[in-house]
mmCIF file of C-alpha atoms in Angstrom:
data_model
loop_
_atom_site.group_PDB
_atom_site.id
_atom_site.type_symbol
_atom_site.label_atom_id
_atom_site.label_comp_id
_atom_site.label_asym_id
_atom_site.label_seq_id
_atom_site.Cartn_x
_atom_site.Cartn_y
_atom_site.Cartn_z
ATOM 1 C CA MET A 1 7.386 18.016 31.233
ATOM 2 C CA PRO A 2 6.054 14.898 32.860
ATOM 3 C CA GLU A 3 6.526 11.513 31.163
ATOM 4 C CA SER A 4 3.010 11.187 30.652
ATOM 5 C CA LYS A 5 2.853 14.296 28.534
ATOM 6 C CA LEU A 6 5.767 13.245 26.456
ATOM 7 C CA TYR A 7 4.660 9.772 25.604
ATOM 8 C CA TYR A 8 1.750 7.832 24.863
ATOM 9 C CA ASP A 9 -0.217 6.805 28.118
ATOM 10 C CA PHE A 10 -0.508 2.916 27.800
ATOM 11 C CA ASN A 11 -2.227 2.358 30.988
ATOM 12 C CA ALA A 12 -5.708 3.832 29.905
ATOM 13 C CA ILE A 13 -6.237 0.986 27.110
ATOM 14 C CA TYR A 14 -4.856 -1.587 29.431
ATOM 15 C CA GLU A 15 -7.169 -0.611 32.198
ATOM 16 C CA ALA A 16 -9.936 -0.537 29.853
ATOM 17 C CA GLY A 17 -9.060 -4.116 28.678
ATOM 18 C CA ARG A 18 -9.091 -5.464 32.020
ATOM 19 C CA LYS A 19 -12.276 -4.143 33.113
ATOM 20 C CA ALA A 20 -14.044 -5.418 30.058
ATOM 21 C CA ASN A 21 -12.129 -8.743 30.209
ATOM 22 C CA CYS A 22 -10.953 -8.081 26.644
ATOM 23 C CA ARG A 23 -7.507 -9.739 25.735
ATOM 24 C CA ASN A 24 -7.047 -8.015 22.414
ATOM 25 C CA LEU A 25 -5.592 -4.513 22.397
ATOM 26 C CA MET A 26 -4.925 -2.695 19.352
ATOM 27 C CA ILE A 27 -2.987 0.420 19.092
ATOM 28 C CA CYS A 28 -1.763 2.536 15.997
ATOM 29 C CA GLY A 29 -0.205 6.129 15.580
ATOM 30 C CA GLY A 30 2.904 8.205 14.583
ATOM 31 C CA LYS A 31 6.221 6.619 14.806
ATOM 32 C CA GLY A 32 8.081 7.463 17.899
ATOM 33 C CA ASN A 33 5.230 8.612 20.206
ATOM 34 C CA GLY A 34 5.794 5.814 22.836
ATOM 35 C CA LYS A 35 3.336 2.993 21.936
ATOM 36 C CA THR A 36 6.316 0.337 22.311
ATOM 37 C CA PHE A 37 7.627 2.145 25.157
ATOM 38 C CA GLY A 38 4.560 2.186 27.244
ATOM 39 C CA ALA A 39 3.691 -1.576 26.430
ATOM 40 C CA LEU A 40 7.277 -2.579 27.612
ATOM 41 C CA ARG A 41 7.043 -0.429 30.685
ATOM 42 C CA LYS A 42 3.880 -2.182 31.766
ATOM 43 C CA GLY A 43 5.486 -5.535 31.166
ATOM 44 C CA LEU A 44 8.407 -4.697 33.359
ATOM 45 C CA LYS A 45 5.985 -3.573 36.050
ATOM 46 C CA ILE A 46 4.352 -6.771 35.805
ATOM 47 C CA TYR A 47 7.619 -8.715 35.811
ATOM 48 C CA LEU A 48 8.864 -6.906 38.876
ATOM 49 C CA GLY A 49 5.580 -7.243 40.736
ATOM 50 C CA LEU A 50 5.398 -3.518 41.442
ATOM 51 C CA GLU A 51 1.624 -3.013 40.871
ATOM 52 C CA ASN A 52 0.682 -6.647 42.069
ATOM 53 C CA PRO A 53 2.974 -8.912 43.835
ATOM 54 C CA ALA A 54 1.112 -12.010 42.595
ATOM 55 C CA GLU A 55 2.082 -11.055 39.029
ATOM 56 C CA LYS A 56 5.894 -11.080 39.816
ATOM 57 C CA GLY A 57 8.138 -13.102 37.292
ATOM 58 C CA ARG A 58 5.622 -13.186 34.486
ATOM 59 C CA VAL A 59 7.629 -12.515 31.427
ATOM 60 C CA ILE A 60 7.163 -10.200 28.436
ATOM 61 C CA ARG A 61 6.627 -11.905 25.254
ATOM 62 C CA TYR A 62 7.587 -9.613 22.406
ATOM 63 C CA ALA A 63 7.123 -10.717 18.662
ATOM 64 C CA ARG A 64 7.619 -9.183 15.405
ATOM 65 C CA ARG A 65 6.408 -10.548 11.992
ATOM 66 C CA LEU A 66 9.822 -11.732 10.388
ATOM 67 C CA LYS A 67 12.700 -13.455 11.602
ATOM 68 C CA GLU A 68 15.068 -10.964 9.939
ATOM 69 C CA THR A 69 13.525 -8.286 12.561
ATOM 70 C CA VAL A 70 14.256 -10.482 15.683
ATOM 71 C CA ARG A 71 18.055 -10.090 15.582
ATOM 72 C CA ARG A 72 20.741 -8.524 18.074
ATOM 73 C CA ASN A 73 21.442 -5.638 15.976
ATOM 74 C CA VAL A 74 17.628 -4.772 15.649
ATOM 75 C CA LEU A 75 16.452 -5.327 19.162
ATOM 76 C CA LEU A 76 19.832 -4.421 21.338
ATOM 77 C CA ASN A 77 18.336 -1.155 22.482
ATOM 78 C CA LEU A 78 14.850 -2.263 23.039
ATOM 79 C CA PHE A 79 14.762 -1.541 26.617
ATOM 80 C CA LYS A 80 17.432 1.312 26.641
ATOM 81 C CA PRO A 81 14.829 4.098 27.441
ATOM 82 C CA HIS A 82 14.038 2.046 30.635
ATOM 83 C CA TYR A 83 17.569 1.816 32.108
ATOM 84 C CA LYS A 84 17.378 4.839 34.826
ATOM 85 C CA TRP A 85 13.853 3.768 35.729
ATOM 86 C CA ILE A 86 14.974 0.234 36.324
ATOM 87 C CA GLU A 87 17.778 1.394 38.672
ATOM 88 C CA GLN A 88 15.111 3.514 40.379
ATOM 89 C CA VAL A 89 12.511 0.775 41.205
ATOM 90 C CA THR A 90 15.121 -1.785 41.993
ATOM 91 C CA ASP A 91 17.128 0.286 44.339
ATOM 92 C CA GLY A 92 20.102 -0.038 42.262
ATOM 93 C CA LYS A 93 20.056 -3.782 42.154
ATOM 94 C CA TYR A 94 19.930 -3.501 38.388
ATOM 95 C CA ASN A 95 20.630 -0.737 35.960
ATOM 96 C CA THR A 96 20.327 -2.288 32.639
ATOM 97 C CA VAL A 97 19.083 -5.124 30.302
ATOM 98 C CA ARG A 98 21.192 -7.712 28.836
ATOM 99 C CA MET A 99 20.584 -9.514 25.706
ATOM 100 C CA ASN A 100 21.295 -13.273 25.130
ATOM 101 C CA GLY A 101 20.239 -14.666 22.044
ATOM 102 C CA THR A 102 16.680 -13.555 21.951
ATOM 103 C CA ARG A 103 16.120 -13.167 25.733
ATOM 104 C CA PHE A 104 16.537 -10.160 27.932
ATOM 105 C CA TYR A 105 17.639 -10.208 31.359
ATOM 106 C CA LEU A 106 17.767 -7.418 33.948
ATOM 107 C CA ALA A 107 21.415 -6.912 35.032
ATOM 108 C CA TYR A 108 23.863 -4.541 36.751
ATOM 109 C CA VAL A 109 27.030 -3.075 35.325
ATOM 110 C CA ASN A 110 29.747 -1.023 36.495
ATOM 111 C CA GLU A 111 31.165 2.292 35.021
ATOM 112 C CA ASP A 112 33.424 0.346 32.401
ATOM 113 C CA ASN A 113 30.184 -1.600 31.351
ATOM 114 C CA LYS A 114 31.498 -4.840 33.154
ATOM 115 C CA LEU A 115 28.702 -7.153 34.033
ATOM 116 C CA ILE A 116 28.586 -7.590 37.836
ATOM 117 C CA ARG A 117 25.308 -9.343 38.331
ATOM 118 C CA ARG A 118 22.375 -10.690 36.223
ATOM 119 C CA ASP A 119 18.761 -11.769 37.015
ATOM 120 C CA PRO A 120 18.572 -15.594 36.590
ATOM 121 C CA SER A 121 15.349 -15.324 34.900
ATOM 122 C CA GLU A 122 14.570 -13.639 31.701
ATOM 123 C CA CYS A 123 12.206 -10.684 31.728
ATOM 124 C CA CYS A 124 11.506 -10.737 27.894
ATOM 125 C CA ILE A 125 11.533 -13.287 25.181
ATOM 126 C CA CYS A 126 11.426 -12.470 21.621
ATOM 127 C CA ASN A 127 10.108 -14.364 18.712
ATOM 128 C CA ALA A 128 9.307 -13.903 14.959
ATOM 129 C CA LEU A 129 5.754 -14.856 14.140
ATOM 130 C CA SER A 130 6.824 -16.644 11.058
ATOM 131 C CA THR A 131 8.883 -19.176 12.893
ATOM 132 C CA TRP A 132 8.086 -19.170 16.664
ATOM 133 C CA GLU A 133 6.462 -22.739 16.534
ATOM 134 C CA THR A 134 9.963 -24.239 15.611
ATOM 135 C CA ASP A 135 12.076 -21.835 17.835
ATOM 136 C CA CYS A 136 10.009 -21.894 20.977
ATOM 137 C CA GLY A 137 11.278 -24.365 23.853
ATOM 138 C CA PRO A 138 9.081 -26.692 25.800
ATOM 139 C CA ASP A 139 8.298 -24.262 28.680
ATOM 140 C CA GLU A 140 8.635 -20.373 28.220
ATOM 141 C CA GLY A 141 7.094 -19.469 31.602
ATOM 142 C CA GLU A 142 3.853 -17.546 32.116
ATOM 143 C CA ALA A 143 3.465 -14.417 30.121
ATOM 144 C CA GLY A 144 2.363 -11.170 31.720
ATOM 145 C CA ILE A 145 1.833 -9.248 28.286
ATOM 146 C CA ILE A 146 2.177 -10.332 24.776
ATOM 147 C CA ILE A 147 3.399 -7.622 22.164
ATOM 148 C CA PHE A 148 2.917 -7.781 18.417
ATOM 149 C CA ASP A 149 5.011 -4.900 17.350
ATOM 150 C CA GLU A 150 5.031 -3.326 13.925
ATOM 151 C CA ALA A 151 1.713 -5.042 13.113
ATOM 152 C CA ILE A 152 0.795 -2.697 10.251
ATOM 153 C CA SER A 153 2.707 -3.341 7.059
ATOM 154 C CA ARG A 154 2.494 -2.278 3.380
ATOM 155 C CA GLU A 155 4.002 -5.480 2.148
ATOM 156 C CA HIS A 156 5.130 -8.125 4.508
ATOM 157 C CA GLU A 157 1.907 -9.834 5.736
ATOM 158 C CA LEU A 158 2.350 -13.495 6.360
ATOM 159 C CA ARG A 159 -0.116 -16.100 5.084
ATOM 160 C CA ASN A 160 -2.669 -17.222 7.747
ATOM 161 C CA GLU A 161 -1.232 -14.399 10.079
ATOM 162 C CA PHE A 162 -4.228 -14.341 12.338
ATOM 163 C CA ASP A 163 -4.332 -18.001 13.087
ATOM 164 C CA SER A 164 -0.361 -18.070 13.779
ATOM 165 C CA LEU A 165 -0.875 -15.077 15.973
ATOM 166 C CA MET A 166 -3.817 -16.727 18.017
ATOM 167 C CA ARG A 167 -1.803 -19.825 18.419
ATOM 168 C CA TYR A 168 1.135 -17.628 19.641
ATOM 169 C CA HIS A 169 -0.967 -16.210 22.256
ATOM 170 C CA ASN A 170 -2.513 -19.413 23.323
ATOM 171 C CA ASN A 171 1.228 -20.773 23.688
ATOM 172 C CA CYS A 172 2.292 -17.828 25.761
ATOM 173 C CA THR A 173 -0.693 -18.042 28.250
ATOM 174 C CA ARG A 174 -0.724 -21.862 28.232
ATOM 175 C CA ASN A 175 -4.321 -21.595 27.625
ATOM 176 C CA ARG A 176 -5.006 -20.006 30.943
ATOM 177 C CA MET A 177 -7.880 -17.674 31.348
ATOM 178 C CA ASP A 178 -7.679 -17.159 35.261
ATOM 179 C CA TYR A 179 -5.290 -14.158 34.886
ATOM 180 C CA TYR A 180 -5.009 -11.213 32.633
ATOM 181 C CA ALA A 181 -2.331 -11.348 29.892
ATOM 182 C CA PRO A 182 -3.518 -9.328 27.082
ATOM 183 C CA LEU A 183 -2.235 -9.558 23.549
ATOM 184 C CA VAL A 184 -1.231 -6.001 22.274
ATOM 185 C CA LEU A 185 -1.027 -5.180 18.477
ATOM 186 C CA ILE A 186 0.973 -1.994 17.868
ATOM 187 C CA GLY A 187 1.531 -0.346 14.327
ATOM 188 C CA ASN A 188 2.628 2.845 12.710
ATOM 189 C CA THR A 189 0.143 4.569 10.451
ATOM 190 C CA VAL A 190 1.883 3.540 7.169
ATOM 191 C CA THR A 191 -1.343 2.215 5.610
ATOM 192 C CA ARG A 192 -5.052 1.869 6.319
ATOM 193 C CA ASP A 193 -5.049 -1.557 4.592
ATOM 194 C CA CYS A 194 -4.129 -4.167 7.276
ATOM 195 C CA THR A 195 -5.519 -7.563 7.206
ATOM 196 C CA ILE A 196 -4.624 -8.591 10.666
ATOM 197 C CA PHE A 197 -6.692 -5.620 12.086
ATOM 198 C CA GLU A 198 -9.615 -6.330 9.912
ATOM 199 C CA ASP A 199 -9.520 -9.922 11.378
ATOM 200 C CA PHE A 200 -10.022 -8.566 14.680
ATOM 201 C CA GLY A 201 -13.040 -6.365 13.446
ATOM 202 C CA VAL A 202 -11.188 -3.010 13.080
ATOM 203 C CA ASP A 203 -11.331 -1.371 9.595
ATOM 204 C CA LEU A 204 -8.872 1.358 9.556
ATOM 205 C CA TRP A 205 -10.691 2.789 6.442
ATOM 206 C CA LYS A 206 -13.524 3.732 8.726
ATOM 207 C CA ILE A 207 -11.510 5.438 11.357
ATOM 208 C CA THR A 208 -12.023 9.281 11.211
ATOM 209 C CA ASP A 209 -9.950 12.075 12.654
ATOM 210 C CA ALA A 210 -12.450 12.591 15.191
ATOM 211 C CA GLN A 211 -11.748 9.200 16.728
ATOM 212 C CA LYS A 212 -8.158 10.024 17.245
ATOM 213 C CA GLY A 213 -7.156 9.596 21.004
ATOM 214 C CA HIS A 214 -10.401 7.909 22.050
ATOM 215 C CA ILE A 215 -10.639 4.265 23.349
ATOM 216 C CA GLN A 216 -13.082 2.312 21.014
ATOM 217 C CA TYR A 217 -14.620 -1.073 21.960
ATOM 218 C CA VAL A 218 -15.211 -3.352 19.111
ATOM 219 C CA LYS A 219 -18.029 -5.970 19.597
ATOM 220 C CA ASN A 220 -18.900 -9.323 17.949
ATOM 221 C CA ARG A 221 -22.286 -10.275 16.695
ATOM 222 C CA ALA A 222 -23.193 -11.393 20.252
ATOM 223 C CA GLY A 223 -22.409 -8.077 21.900
ATOM 224 C CA GLU A 224 -19.182 -9.131 23.595
ATOM 225 C CA VAL A 225 -16.224 -6.998 23.423
ATOM 226 C CA ASN A 226 -14.018 -8.750 20.913
ATOM 227 C CA CYS A 227 -11.075 -6.111 20.970
ATOM 228 C CA ILE A 228 -10.275 -2.549 22.028
ATOM 229 C CA PHE A 229 -8.698 -0.193 19.596
ATOM 230 C CA GLU A 230 -7.093 3.380 19.870
ATOM 231 C CA TRP A 231 -5.438 5.451 17.379
ATOM 232 C CA CYS A 232 -3.351 7.513 19.565
ATOM 233 C CA GLY A 233 -2.644 11.187 19.584
ATOM 234 C CA THR A 234 0.600 12.982 18.682
ATOM 235 C CA ALA A 235 3.205 12.802 21.612
ATOM 236 C CA GLY A 236 4.407 15.905 22.942
ATOM 237 C CA ILE A 237 7.917 15.029 22.397
ATOM 238 C CA GLN A 238 7.268 15.314 18.608
ATOM 239 C CA GLU A 239 6.207 19.063 18.780
ATOM 240 C CA LYS A 240 10.094 19.901 18.112
ATOM 241 C CA SER A 241 10.564 17.756 15.164
ATOM 242 C CA ARG A 242 7.410 18.865 13.423
ATOM 243 C CA GLU A 243 8.929 22.314 12.836
ATOM 244 C CA TYR A 244 11.716 20.669 10.748
ATOM 245 C CA TYR A 245 9.397 18.494 8.653
ATOM 246 C CA GLU A 246 6.949 21.342 7.932
ATOM 247 C CA ARG A 247 9.611 23.209 6.262
ATOM 248 C CA PHE A 248 9.140 21.053 3.108
ATOM 249 C CA GLU A 249 5.553 22.209 2.921
ATOM 250 C CA ASN A 250 4.444 18.684 1.819
ATOM 251 C CA GLU A 251 1.299 17.099 3.208
ATOM 252 C CA LYS A 252 2.914 13.604 3.264
ATOM 253 C CA THR A 253 5.161 14.954 6.267
ATOM 254 C CA ARG A 254 1.828 14.969 8.425
ATOM 255 C CA MET A 255 2.215 11.120 8.637
ATOM 256 C CA ILE A 256 5.392 11.697 10.407
ATOM 257 C CA THR A 257 4.556 14.762 12.597
ATOM 258 C CA ASP A 258 0.674 13.938 13.300
ATOM 259 C CA GLY A 259 0.454 10.160 12.948
ATOM 260 C CA VAL A 260 -2.081 10.422 10.192
ATOM 261 C CA PHE A 261 -2.639 7.838 7.605
ATOM 262 C CA SER A 262 -1.204 8.259 4.168
ATOM 263 C CA LEU A 263 -1.968 6.927 0.716
ATOM 264 C CA GLY A 264 0.475 5.981 -2.091
ATOM 265 C CA GLU A 265 0.453 7.571 -5.474
ATOM 266 C CA TYR A 266 -2.144 5.886 -7.843
ATOM 267 C CA LYS A 267 -3.377 6.957 -11.090
ATOM 268 C CA THR A 268 -7.167 7.190 -11.203
ATOM 269 C CA MET A 269 -9.479 6.760 -14.437
ATOM 270 C CA SER A 270 -10.468 10.544 -14.221
ATOM 271 C CA GLU A 271 -7.074 11.571 -14.610
ATOM 272 C CA TYR A 272 -5.987 9.415 -17.651
ATOM 273 C CA HIS A 273 -8.021 8.296 -20.600
ATOM 274 C CA ALA A 274 -11.064 9.974 -19.337
ATOM 275 C CA GLY A 275 -13.832 9.241 -21.795
ATOM 276 C CA MET A 276 -11.762 7.404 -24.183
ATOM 277 C CA ASP A 277 -13.172 4.723 -26.649
ATOM 278 C CA THR A 278 -12.169 1.424 -25.504
ATOM 279 C CA ILE A 279 -12.759 -2.277 -26.342
ATOM 280 C CA PRO A 280 -12.888 -4.688 -23.287
ATOM 281 C CA ILE A 281 -10.710 -7.640 -23.412
ATOM 282 C CA CYS A 282 -11.711 -9.467 -20.168
ATOM 283 C CA THR A 283 -13.019 -8.925 -16.496
ATOM 284 C CA VAL A 284 -11.738 -10.773 -13.561
ATOM 285 C CA VAL A 285 -12.993 -10.644 -9.911
ATOM 286 C CA PHE A 286 -10.771 -11.531 -7.202
ATOM 287 C CA ILE A 287 -12.671 -12.354 -4.041
ATOM 288 C CA HIS A 288 -10.776 -11.649 -1.012
ATOM 289 C CA PRO A 289 -12.033 -12.375 2.601
ATOM 290 C CA HIS A 290 -12.238 -8.804 3.310
ATOM 291 C CA PHE A 291 -13.006 -7.139 -0.037
ATOM 292 C CA LYS A 292 -13.425 -7.660 -3.679
ATOM 293 C CA LEU A 293 -11.270 -6.187 -6.572
ATOM 294 C CA CYS A 294 -12.656 -6.050 -10.236
ATOM 295 C CA LEU A 295 -9.994 -5.869 -12.788
ATOM 296 C CA ARG A 296 -11.147 -4.944 -16.281
ATOM 297 C CA LEU A 297 -8.627 -5.297 -19.031
ATOM 298 C CA MET A 298 -9.280 -2.940 -21.937
ATOM 299 C CA GLN A 299 -7.706 -1.674 -25.138
ATOM 300 C CA HIS A 300 -7.781 1.683 -26.723
ATOM 301 C CA LYS A 301 -9.550 1.554 -30.201
ATOM 302 C CA SER A 302 -7.248 4.274 -31.851
ATOM 303 C CA THR A 303 -3.908 3.661 -30.219
ATOM 304 C CA GLY A 304 -4.138 -0.219 -29.393
ATOM 305 C CA ASP A 305 -2.854 0.743 -25.971
ATOM 306 C CA VAL A 306 -3.862 -1.962 -23.220
ATOM 307 C CA PHE A 307 -4.370 -0.668 -19.609
ATOM 308 C CA ALA A 308 -6.039 -2.227 -16.462
ATOM 309 C CA PHE A 309 -8.849 -0.703 -14.714
ATOM 310 C CA ILE A 310 -9.234 -1.689 -11.223
ATOM 311 C CA THR A 311 -12.280 -0.978 -9.016
ATOM 312 C CA ASN A 312 -13.475 -1.948 -5.507
ATOM 313 C CA PRO A 313 -17.075 -2.820 -5.967
ATOM 314 C CA ASP A 314 -19.604 -3.416 -3.045
ATOM 315 C CA ASN A 315 -21.103 -6.460 -5.217
ATOM 316 C CA ALA A 316 -19.101 -8.675 -7.642
ATOM 317 C CA PRO A 317 -20.270 -8.006 -11.422
ATOM 318 C CA GLU A 318 -22.374 -10.826 -12.635
ATOM 319 C CA ASN A 319 -20.910 -10.598 -15.999
ATOM 320 C CA ALA A 320 -17.173 -11.379 -15.160
ATOM 321 C CA ASP A 321 -15.137 -13.703 -17.382
ATOM 322 C CA LEU A 322 -13.447 -15.199 -14.427
ATOM 323 C CA TYR A 323 -13.869 -15.311 -10.400
ATOM 324 C CA VAL A 324 -10.723 -16.051 -8.404
ATOM 325 C CA ASN A 325 -10.286 -16.878 -4.897
ATOM 326 C CA PRO A 326 -6.680 -16.237 -4.462
ATOM 327 C CA LEU A 327 -6.416 -18.023 -1.102
ATOM 328 C CA LEU A 328 -7.248 -21.469 -2.508
ATOM 329 C CA ARG A 329 -4.066 -22.205 -4.311
ATOM 330 C CA THR A 330 -0.485 -22.051 -3.066
ATOM 331 C CA CYS A 331 2.943 -22.289 -4.523
ATOM 332 C CA ASN A 332 5.977 -23.043 -2.590
ATOM 333 C CA GLY A 333 4.304 -21.749 0.644
ATOM 334 C CA ASN A 334 3.282 -18.536 -0.835
ATOM 335 C CA VAL A 335 -0.219 -17.512 -1.515
ATOM 336 C CA ARG A 336 -0.883 -17.321 -5.448
ATOM 337 C CA ASN A 337 -3.508 -17.117 -7.860
ATOM 338 C CA TYR A 338 -3.905 -18.358 -11.402
ATOM 339 C CA PHE A 339 -1.536 -15.780 -12.786
ATOM 340 C CA ASP A 340 1.426 -17.404 -14.675
ATOM 341 C CA CYS A 341 4.616 -15.762 -15.658
ATOM 342 C CA ARG A 342 3.159 -14.166 -18.934
ATOM 343 C CA ALA A 343 0.390 -12.507 -16.887
ATOM 344 C CA ALA A 344 3.265 -11.355 -14.421
ATOM 345 C CA ASP A 345 5.095 -9.772 -17.435
ATOM 346 C CA VAL A 346 1.893 -8.021 -18.599
ATOM 347 C CA PHE A 347 1.285 -6.417 -15.315
ATOM 348 C CA ARG A 348 5.030 -5.213 -15.125
ATOM 349 C CA GLN A 349 4.623 -3.636 -18.494
ATOM 350 C CA LEU A 350 1.376 -1.916 -17.672
ATOM 351 C CA TYR A 351 2.991 -0.639 -14.410
ATOM 352 C CA ALA A 352 6.108 0.593 -16.453
ATOM 353 C CA THR A 353 3.921 2.474 -18.720
ATOM 354 C CA ASN A 354 1.601 3.913 -15.946
ATOM 355 C CA ASN A 355 -1.287 1.901 -17.497
ATOM 356 C CA VAL A 356 -2.768 0.515 -14.288
ATOM 357 C CA LEU A 357 -5.571 2.855 -13.213
ATOM 358 C CA PHE A 358 -8.020 2.988 -10.281
ATOM 359 C CA ASP A 359 -11.358 4.128 -9.441
ATOM 360 C CA ARG A 360 -9.931 5.885 -6.391
ATOM 361 C CA PRO A 361 -6.664 6.082 -4.583
ATOM 362 C CA ALA A 362 -7.962 3.758 -1.474
ATOM 363 C CA THR A 363 -8.507 0.944 -4.161
ATOM 364 C CA GLY A 364 -4.875 1.601 -5.139
ATOM 365 C CA GLU A 365 -3.930 0.873 -1.693
ATOM 366 C CA LYS A 366 -6.029 -2.271 -1.262
ATOM 367 C CA TYR A 367 -4.559 -3.424 -4.446
ATOM 368 C CA ARG A 368 -1.077 -2.991 -3.308
ATOM 369 C CA SER A 369 -1.729 -5.015 -0.217
ATOM 370 C CA PHE A 370 -3.837 -7.857 -2.196
ATOM 371 C CA ALA A 371 -0.968 -8.036 -4.821
ATOM 372 C CA MET A 372 1.901 -8.434 -2.273
ATOM 373 C CA GLN A 373 -0.183 -11.044 -0.283
ATOM 374 C CA CYS A 374 -2.042 -13.070 -2.817
ATOM 375 C CA ILE A 375 -0.455 -12.414 -6.263
ATOM 376 C CA GLY A 376 3.121 -12.406 -5.101
ATOM 377 C CA LEU A 377 4.095 -9.942 -7.790
ATOM 378 C CA SER A 378 6.342 -7.613 -5.695
ATOM 379 C CA THR A 379 8.193 -6.387 -8.720
ATOM 380 C CA CYS A 380 4.773 -5.062 -10.162
ATOM 381 C CA ILE A 381 3.679 -2.724 -7.519
ATOM 382 C CA PRO A 382 4.394 0.865 -7.475
ATOM 383 C CA ASP A 383 6.276 2.464 -4.565
#
């Protein structure tokens, strides 16, 4: 089977971005279908000048969110699927990629894996988005493509991530606009709630199955193309693994085999204490840049049980006891709101007794992301 049928074809969205002069490309899909593979292959073609000799020498800039993920044991085999292709296109001059620190170099090794020669210039430089400003040297060379991998996360988004990513792109391109060097955000379908995608204008909650496999142009208010997004289809290479996972007859395995989005397990009001007689304790509205969460703390009249009912309203209630913008206060560099230790303990107890309820599962997913990013109560979040 041809490679284009086995793996995701990155060329389509790359050429769409070039024609539209759009430097923000966003791709999400199932794990293992070749999203990162395709972006790295394009970066190697640019570095080697295979499609345009004028681009030769422009390096790949590869970033992940946390410093712990930019280590030798994690990234060592990043280019391994490209070894045979490298040997073919370089006529045997290079047959592998060697890693030195956080930099990759084309190299040639013999049968004993002994290094014979190495390209004097790096083909790829890796950075952690959380620490790149202190790790980068004074001159890193021109970038041909900038890749932000594992961009969709259920629990590890950074504070001011969008601003940091924009500065990173500016640093990689040296603020030059006379050549095309796209920023490529790549993520697996682990959650629909992704702040960094929303900052670019892509709301994963509004993406439907019918749009899978189609390139979408996201425009700003002026009608200019702000970014290009694609929820890529399932790769042909995953067909064999699908048979194994489908043995379990579990709908959640579709996220693995089909690249669909999944939701966590969240109790809803209709499933628990439906129609019970309650006493309202207080109402708190959290005003997030992308959504609002209304938390109503209630007590059962008969049993005295306390529970929290969380909704995601279009408009904030006018009779709330407290309105909180969680991004205005910080503590030790982490975004926090007014919650103190006692409130954290209350939430832990509520979760332990399954007494945190939502109007629908999608609200639970939004609250999970909100709590991890803004409240910092990671021990309160259900798996």
